[in-house]
mmCIF file of C-alpha atoms in Angstrom:
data_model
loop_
_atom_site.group_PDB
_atom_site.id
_atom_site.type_symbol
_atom_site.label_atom_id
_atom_site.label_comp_id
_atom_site.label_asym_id
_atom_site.label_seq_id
_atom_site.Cartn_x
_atom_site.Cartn_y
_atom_site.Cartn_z
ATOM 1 C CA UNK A 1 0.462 25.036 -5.837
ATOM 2 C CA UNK A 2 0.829 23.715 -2.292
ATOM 3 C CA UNK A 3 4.429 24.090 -2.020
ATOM 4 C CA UNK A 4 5.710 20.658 -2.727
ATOM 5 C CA UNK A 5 7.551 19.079 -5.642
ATOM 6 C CA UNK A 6 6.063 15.994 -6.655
ATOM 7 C CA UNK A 7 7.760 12.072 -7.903
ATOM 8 C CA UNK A 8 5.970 9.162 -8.838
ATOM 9 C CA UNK A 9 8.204 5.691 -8.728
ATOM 10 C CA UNK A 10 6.711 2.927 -10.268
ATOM 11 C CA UNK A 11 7.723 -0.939 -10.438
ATOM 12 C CA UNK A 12 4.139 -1.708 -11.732
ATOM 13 C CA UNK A 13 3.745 -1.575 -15.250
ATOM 14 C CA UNK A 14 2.696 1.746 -17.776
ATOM 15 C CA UNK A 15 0.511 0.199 -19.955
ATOM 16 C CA UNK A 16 -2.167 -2.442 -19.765
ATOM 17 C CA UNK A 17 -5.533 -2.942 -18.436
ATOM 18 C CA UNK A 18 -4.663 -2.283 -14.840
ATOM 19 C CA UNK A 19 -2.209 -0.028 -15.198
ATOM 20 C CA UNK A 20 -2.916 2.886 -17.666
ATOM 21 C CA UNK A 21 -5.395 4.966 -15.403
ATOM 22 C CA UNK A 22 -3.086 4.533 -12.665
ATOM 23 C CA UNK A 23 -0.506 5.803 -15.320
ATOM 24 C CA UNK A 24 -2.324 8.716 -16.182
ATOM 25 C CA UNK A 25 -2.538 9.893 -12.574
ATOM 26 C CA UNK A 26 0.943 9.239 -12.033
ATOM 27 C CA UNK A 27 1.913 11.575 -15.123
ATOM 28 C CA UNK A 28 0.379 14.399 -12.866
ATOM 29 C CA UNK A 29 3.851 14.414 -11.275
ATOM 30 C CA UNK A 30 6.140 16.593 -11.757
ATOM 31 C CA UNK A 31 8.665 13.396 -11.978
ATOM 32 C CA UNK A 32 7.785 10.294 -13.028
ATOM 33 C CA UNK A 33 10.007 7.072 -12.911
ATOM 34 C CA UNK A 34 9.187 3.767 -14.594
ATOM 35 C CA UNK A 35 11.847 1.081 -13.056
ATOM 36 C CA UNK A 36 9.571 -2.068 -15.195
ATOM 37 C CA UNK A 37 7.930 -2.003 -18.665
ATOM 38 C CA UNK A 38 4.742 -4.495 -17.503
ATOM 39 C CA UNK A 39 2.935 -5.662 -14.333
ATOM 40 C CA UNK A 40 3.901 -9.231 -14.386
ATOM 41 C CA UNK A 41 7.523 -8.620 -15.040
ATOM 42 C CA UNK A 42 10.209 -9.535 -13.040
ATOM 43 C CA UNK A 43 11.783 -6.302 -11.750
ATOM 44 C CA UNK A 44 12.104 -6.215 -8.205
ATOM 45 C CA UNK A 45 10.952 -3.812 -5.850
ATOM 46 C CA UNK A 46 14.521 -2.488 -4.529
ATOM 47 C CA UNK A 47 14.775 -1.145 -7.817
ATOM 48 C CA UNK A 48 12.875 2.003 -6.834
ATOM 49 C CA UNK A 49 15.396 2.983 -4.125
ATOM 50 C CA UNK A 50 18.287 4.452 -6.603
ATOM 51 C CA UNK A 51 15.346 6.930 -8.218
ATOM 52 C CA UNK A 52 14.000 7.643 -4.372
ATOM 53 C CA UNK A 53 17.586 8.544 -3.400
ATOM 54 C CA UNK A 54 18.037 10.927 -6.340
ATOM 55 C CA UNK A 55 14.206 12.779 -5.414
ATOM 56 C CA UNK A 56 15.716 12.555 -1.613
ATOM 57 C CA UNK A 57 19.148 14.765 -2.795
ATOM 58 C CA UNK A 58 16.944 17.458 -4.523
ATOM 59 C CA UNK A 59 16.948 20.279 -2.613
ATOM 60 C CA UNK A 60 13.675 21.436 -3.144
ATOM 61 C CA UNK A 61 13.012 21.760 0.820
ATOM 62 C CA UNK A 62 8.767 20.154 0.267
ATOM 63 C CA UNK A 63 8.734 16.534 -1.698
ATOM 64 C CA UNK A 64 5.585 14.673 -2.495
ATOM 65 C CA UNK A 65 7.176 11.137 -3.523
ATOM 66 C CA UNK A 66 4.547 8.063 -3.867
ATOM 67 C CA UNK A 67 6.133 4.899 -4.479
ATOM 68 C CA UNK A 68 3.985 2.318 -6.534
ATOM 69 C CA UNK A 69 5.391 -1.402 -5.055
ATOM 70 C CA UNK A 70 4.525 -4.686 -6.871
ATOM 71 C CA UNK A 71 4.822 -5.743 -3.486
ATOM 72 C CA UNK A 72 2.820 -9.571 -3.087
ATOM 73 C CA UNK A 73 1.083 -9.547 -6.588
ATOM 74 C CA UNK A 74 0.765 -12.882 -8.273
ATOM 75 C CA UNK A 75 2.858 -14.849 -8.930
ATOM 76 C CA UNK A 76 4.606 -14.257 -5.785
ATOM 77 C CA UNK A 77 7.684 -16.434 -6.541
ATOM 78 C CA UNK A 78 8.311 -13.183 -9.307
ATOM 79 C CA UNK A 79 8.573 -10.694 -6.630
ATOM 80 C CA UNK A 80 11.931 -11.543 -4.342
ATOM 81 C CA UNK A 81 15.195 -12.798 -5.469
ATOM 82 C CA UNK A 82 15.696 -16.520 -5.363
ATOM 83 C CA UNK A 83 18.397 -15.473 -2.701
ATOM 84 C CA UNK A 84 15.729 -14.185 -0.394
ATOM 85 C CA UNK A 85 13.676 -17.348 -0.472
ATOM 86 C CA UNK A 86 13.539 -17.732 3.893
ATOM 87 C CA UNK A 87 10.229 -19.878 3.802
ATOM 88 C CA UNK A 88 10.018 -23.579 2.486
ATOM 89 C CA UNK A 89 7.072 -25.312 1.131
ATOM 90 C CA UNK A 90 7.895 -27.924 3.906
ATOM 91 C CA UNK A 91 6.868 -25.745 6.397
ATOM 92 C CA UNK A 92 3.385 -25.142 4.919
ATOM 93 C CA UNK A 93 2.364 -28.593 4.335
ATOM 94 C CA UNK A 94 0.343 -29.825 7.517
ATOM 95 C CA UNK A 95 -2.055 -26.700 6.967
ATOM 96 C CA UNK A 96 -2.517 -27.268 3.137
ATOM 97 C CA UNK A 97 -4.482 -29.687 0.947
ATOM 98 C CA UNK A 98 -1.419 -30.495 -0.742
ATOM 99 C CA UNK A 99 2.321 -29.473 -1.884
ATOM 100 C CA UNK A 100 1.300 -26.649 -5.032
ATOM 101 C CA UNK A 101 -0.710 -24.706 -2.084
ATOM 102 C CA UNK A 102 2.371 -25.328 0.502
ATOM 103 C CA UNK A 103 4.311 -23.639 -2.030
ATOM 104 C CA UNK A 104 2.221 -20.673 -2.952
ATOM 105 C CA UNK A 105 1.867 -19.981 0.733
ATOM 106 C CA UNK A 106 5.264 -19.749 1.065
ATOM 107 C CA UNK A 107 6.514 -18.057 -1.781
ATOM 108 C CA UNK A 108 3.790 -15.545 -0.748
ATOM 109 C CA UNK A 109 5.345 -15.189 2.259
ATOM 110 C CA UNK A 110 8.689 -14.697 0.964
ATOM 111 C CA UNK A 111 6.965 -11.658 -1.068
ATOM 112 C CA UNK A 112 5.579 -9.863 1.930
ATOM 113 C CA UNK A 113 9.246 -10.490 3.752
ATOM 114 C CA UNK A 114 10.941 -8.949 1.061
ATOM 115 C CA UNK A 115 8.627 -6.149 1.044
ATOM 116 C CA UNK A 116 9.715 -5.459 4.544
ATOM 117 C CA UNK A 117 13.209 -5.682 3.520
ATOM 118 C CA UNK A 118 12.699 -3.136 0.869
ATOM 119 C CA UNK A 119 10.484 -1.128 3.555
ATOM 120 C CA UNK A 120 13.736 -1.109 6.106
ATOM 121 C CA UNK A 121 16.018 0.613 2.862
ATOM 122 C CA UNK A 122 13.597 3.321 2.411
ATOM 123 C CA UNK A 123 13.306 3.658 6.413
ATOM 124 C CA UNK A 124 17.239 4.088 6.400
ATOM 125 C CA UNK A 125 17.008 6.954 3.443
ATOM 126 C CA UNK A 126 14.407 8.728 5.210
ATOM 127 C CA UNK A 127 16.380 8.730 8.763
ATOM 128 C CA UNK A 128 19.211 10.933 7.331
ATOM 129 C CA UNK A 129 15.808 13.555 5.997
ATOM 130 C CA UNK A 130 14.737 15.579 8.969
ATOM 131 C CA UNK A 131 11.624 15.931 9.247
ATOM 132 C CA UNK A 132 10.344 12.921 7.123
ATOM 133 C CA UNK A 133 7.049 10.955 7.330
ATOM 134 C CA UNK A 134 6.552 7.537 5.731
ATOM 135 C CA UNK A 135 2.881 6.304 4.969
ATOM 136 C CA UNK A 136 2.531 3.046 3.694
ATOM 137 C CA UNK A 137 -0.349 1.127 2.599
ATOM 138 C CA UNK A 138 -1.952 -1.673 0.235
ATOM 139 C CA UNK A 139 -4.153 -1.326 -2.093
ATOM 140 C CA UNK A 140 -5.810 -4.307 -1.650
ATOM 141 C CA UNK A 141 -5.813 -7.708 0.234
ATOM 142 C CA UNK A 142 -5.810 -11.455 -0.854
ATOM 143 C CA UNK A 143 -7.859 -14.041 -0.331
ATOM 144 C CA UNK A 144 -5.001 -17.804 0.277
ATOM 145 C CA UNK A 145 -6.894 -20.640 0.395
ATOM 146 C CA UNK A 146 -9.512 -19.875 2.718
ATOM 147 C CA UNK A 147 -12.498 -22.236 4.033
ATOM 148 C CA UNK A 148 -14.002 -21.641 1.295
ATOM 149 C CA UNK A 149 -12.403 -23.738 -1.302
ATOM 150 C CA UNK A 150 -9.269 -23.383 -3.126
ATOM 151 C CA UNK A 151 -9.485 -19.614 -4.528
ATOM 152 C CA UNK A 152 -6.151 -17.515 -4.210
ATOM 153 C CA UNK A 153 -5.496 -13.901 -5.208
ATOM 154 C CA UNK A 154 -7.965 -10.823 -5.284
ATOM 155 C CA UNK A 155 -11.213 -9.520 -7.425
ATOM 156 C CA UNK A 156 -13.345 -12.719 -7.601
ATOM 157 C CA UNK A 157 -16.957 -12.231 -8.652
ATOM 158 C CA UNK A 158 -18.186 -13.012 -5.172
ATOM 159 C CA UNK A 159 -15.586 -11.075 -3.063
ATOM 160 C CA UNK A 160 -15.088 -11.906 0.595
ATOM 161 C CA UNK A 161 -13.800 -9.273 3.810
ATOM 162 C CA UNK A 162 -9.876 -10.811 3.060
ATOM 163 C CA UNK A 163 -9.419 -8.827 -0.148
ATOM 164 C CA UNK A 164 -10.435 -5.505 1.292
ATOM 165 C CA UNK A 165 -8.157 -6.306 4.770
ATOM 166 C CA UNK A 166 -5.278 -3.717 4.316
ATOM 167 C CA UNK A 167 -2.207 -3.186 6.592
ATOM 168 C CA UNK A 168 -1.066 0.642 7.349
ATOM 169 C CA UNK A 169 1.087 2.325 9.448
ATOM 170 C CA UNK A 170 2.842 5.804 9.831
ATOM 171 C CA UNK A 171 6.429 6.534 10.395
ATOM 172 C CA UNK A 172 8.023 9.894 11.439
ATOM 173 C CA UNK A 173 10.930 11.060 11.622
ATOM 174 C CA UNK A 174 11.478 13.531 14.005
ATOM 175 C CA UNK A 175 9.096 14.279 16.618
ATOM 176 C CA UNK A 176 5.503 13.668 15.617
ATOM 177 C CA UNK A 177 2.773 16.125 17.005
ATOM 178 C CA UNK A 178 1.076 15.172 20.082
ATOM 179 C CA UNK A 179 -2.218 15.348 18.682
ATOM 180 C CA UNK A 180 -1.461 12.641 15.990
ATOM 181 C CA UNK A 181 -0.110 10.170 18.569
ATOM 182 C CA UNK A 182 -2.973 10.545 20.798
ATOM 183 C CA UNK A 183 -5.393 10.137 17.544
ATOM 184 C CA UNK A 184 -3.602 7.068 16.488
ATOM 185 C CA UNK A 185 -3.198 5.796 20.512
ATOM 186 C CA UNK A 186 -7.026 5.848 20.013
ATOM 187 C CA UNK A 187 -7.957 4.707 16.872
ATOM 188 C CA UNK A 188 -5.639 1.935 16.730
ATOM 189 C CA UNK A 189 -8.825 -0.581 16.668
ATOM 190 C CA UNK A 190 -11.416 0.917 15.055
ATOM 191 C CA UNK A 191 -12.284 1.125 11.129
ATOM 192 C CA UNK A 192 -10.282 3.157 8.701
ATOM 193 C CA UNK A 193 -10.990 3.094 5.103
ATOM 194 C CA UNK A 194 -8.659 4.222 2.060
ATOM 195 C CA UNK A 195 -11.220 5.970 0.487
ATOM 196 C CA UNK A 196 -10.836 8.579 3.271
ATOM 197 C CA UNK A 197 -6.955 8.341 2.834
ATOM 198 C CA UNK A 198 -6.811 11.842 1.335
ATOM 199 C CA UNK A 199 -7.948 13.685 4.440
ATOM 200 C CA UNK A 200 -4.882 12.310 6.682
ATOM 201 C CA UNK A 201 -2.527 12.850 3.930
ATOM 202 C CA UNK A 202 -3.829 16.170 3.776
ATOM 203 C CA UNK A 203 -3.123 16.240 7.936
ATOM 204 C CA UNK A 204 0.557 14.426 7.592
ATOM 205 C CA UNK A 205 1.153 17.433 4.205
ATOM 206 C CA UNK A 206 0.277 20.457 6.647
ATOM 207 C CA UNK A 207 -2.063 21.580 4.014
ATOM 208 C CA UNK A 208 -5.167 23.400 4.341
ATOM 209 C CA UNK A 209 -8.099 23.682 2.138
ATOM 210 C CA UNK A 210 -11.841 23.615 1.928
ATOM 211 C CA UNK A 211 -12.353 19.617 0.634
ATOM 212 C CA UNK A 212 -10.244 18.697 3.985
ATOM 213 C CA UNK A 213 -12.922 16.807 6.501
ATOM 214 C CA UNK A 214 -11.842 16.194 9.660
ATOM 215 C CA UNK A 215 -13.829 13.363 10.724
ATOM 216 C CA UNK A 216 -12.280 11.489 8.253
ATOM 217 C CA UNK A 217 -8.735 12.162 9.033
ATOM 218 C CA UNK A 218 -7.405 9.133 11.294
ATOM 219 C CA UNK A 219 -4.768 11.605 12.579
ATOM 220 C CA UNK A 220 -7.271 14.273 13.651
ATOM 221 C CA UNK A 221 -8.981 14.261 17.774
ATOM 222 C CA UNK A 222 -12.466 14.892 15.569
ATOM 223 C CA UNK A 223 -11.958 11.134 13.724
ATOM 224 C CA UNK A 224 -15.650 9.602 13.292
ATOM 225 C CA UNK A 225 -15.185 5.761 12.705
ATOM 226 C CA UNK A 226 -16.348 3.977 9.227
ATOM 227 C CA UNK A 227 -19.689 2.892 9.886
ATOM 228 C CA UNK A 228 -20.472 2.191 6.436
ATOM 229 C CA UNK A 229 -17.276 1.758 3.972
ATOM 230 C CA UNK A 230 -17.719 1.144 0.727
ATOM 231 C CA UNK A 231 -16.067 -0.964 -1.805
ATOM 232 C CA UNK A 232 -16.143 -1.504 -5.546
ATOM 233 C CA UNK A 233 -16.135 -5.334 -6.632
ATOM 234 C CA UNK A 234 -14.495 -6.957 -9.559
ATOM 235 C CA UNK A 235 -18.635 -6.223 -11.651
ATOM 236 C CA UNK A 236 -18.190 -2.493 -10.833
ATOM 237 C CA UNK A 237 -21.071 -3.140 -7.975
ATOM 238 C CA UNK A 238 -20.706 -0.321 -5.150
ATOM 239 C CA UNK A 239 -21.091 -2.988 -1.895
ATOM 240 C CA UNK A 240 -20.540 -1.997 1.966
ATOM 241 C CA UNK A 241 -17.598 -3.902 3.278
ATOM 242 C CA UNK A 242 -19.583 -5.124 6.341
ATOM 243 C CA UNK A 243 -22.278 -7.320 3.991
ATOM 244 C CA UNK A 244 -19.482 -9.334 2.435
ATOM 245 C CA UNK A 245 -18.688 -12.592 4.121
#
């Protein structure tokens, strides 16, 4: 109804206790894509760049595409090629209790490199669309090895700030308006939270309509800060992000 053609690409899996909600919403597509058959499966993340270039050559002039990454889930040594394997436990070990937390450290990092390897293909696809806009983001953060003892991964009982830490950014291609650079110039270091996510995608889309709220678009000159976000933990408890430790 709003003018754009929508695609869902997966490399997380259709059915299981994380993933069939998310499944459901991602049948709402017009398109949906399936490149693995489970979350902890092996598929790699570049294999959702053959089904974005076929969405990309439809000439439907308005796509929605969302691209669901494995990205840096556990185990992190499943989610880049042995070939892309740049960090070494060796490196790791003078700021870990001991060589199996070297190596997770690293292979995590090997994860989040090969994520920006994957990141620089789409980047390349989108720079021969005019007129493109890229917005990435995680879902979630992880907690590695922290002061706190030897817990690494995401949704422990007793969740702390590092598994709610997400990294975003925009990319454009073309000439972004003036309004969203200055907005983004000067809310680079203030709080954002995904749950208000849909009001700048609603910005970055063009769209108008009544749910839209401005002071909740990160984009928009009207952006009110987060004072209170909100998260859900692993219990189903409703906390505020700023009472966690």
């Amino acid at each position: 109804n709003a003018g754009y053609r929508t695609y869902w690409l997966s490399n997380q899996g259709r059915v299981g206790v994380f993933d069939s909600l998310i499944s459901l919403i991602a049948h709402d597509a017009e398109t949906t894509v399936f490149t693995n058959t489970e979350f902890y499966g092996t598929v790699y993340d570049e294999a959702l760049l053959y089904p974005l270039g076929v969405a990309l050559k439809d000439p439907f002039p308005h796509k929605f595409i969302v691209m669901h990454v494995l990205g840096s889930h556990q185990n992190y040594r499943n989610r880049y090629p042995a070939e892309n394997a740049h960090f070494g436990a060796e490196s790791y070990l003078d700021v870990c209790s001991g060589p199996e937390e070297a190596a997770t450290l690293a292979e995590y990092d090997n994860s989040v490199r090969y994520t920006d390897e994957v990141l620089e293909g789409v980047i390349g696809m989108l720079e021969k669309q005019p007129d493109s806009v890229l917005l990435f983001v995680s879902d979630h953060g992880e907690r590695l090895y922290d002061k706190t003892g030897s817990a690494c991964g995401h949704g422990f009982p007793e969740p702390r700030r590092l598994e709610f830490d997400v990294p975003y950014f925009i990319w454009c291609n073309g000439a972004c308006p003036k309004s969203w650079k200055r907005s983004q110039a000067r809310n680079r270091e203030v709080a954002f939270s995904t749950e208000n996510l849909f009001h700048t995608a609603v910005n970055l889309l063009g769209l108008e309509m009544e749910a839209y709220r401005a002071q909740d678009d990160v984009l928009n000159p009207r952006y009110l800060p987060v004072q209170k976000p909100l998260i859900i933990d692993v219990n189903r408890r409703v906390r505020t992000y700023f009472s966690l430790p």
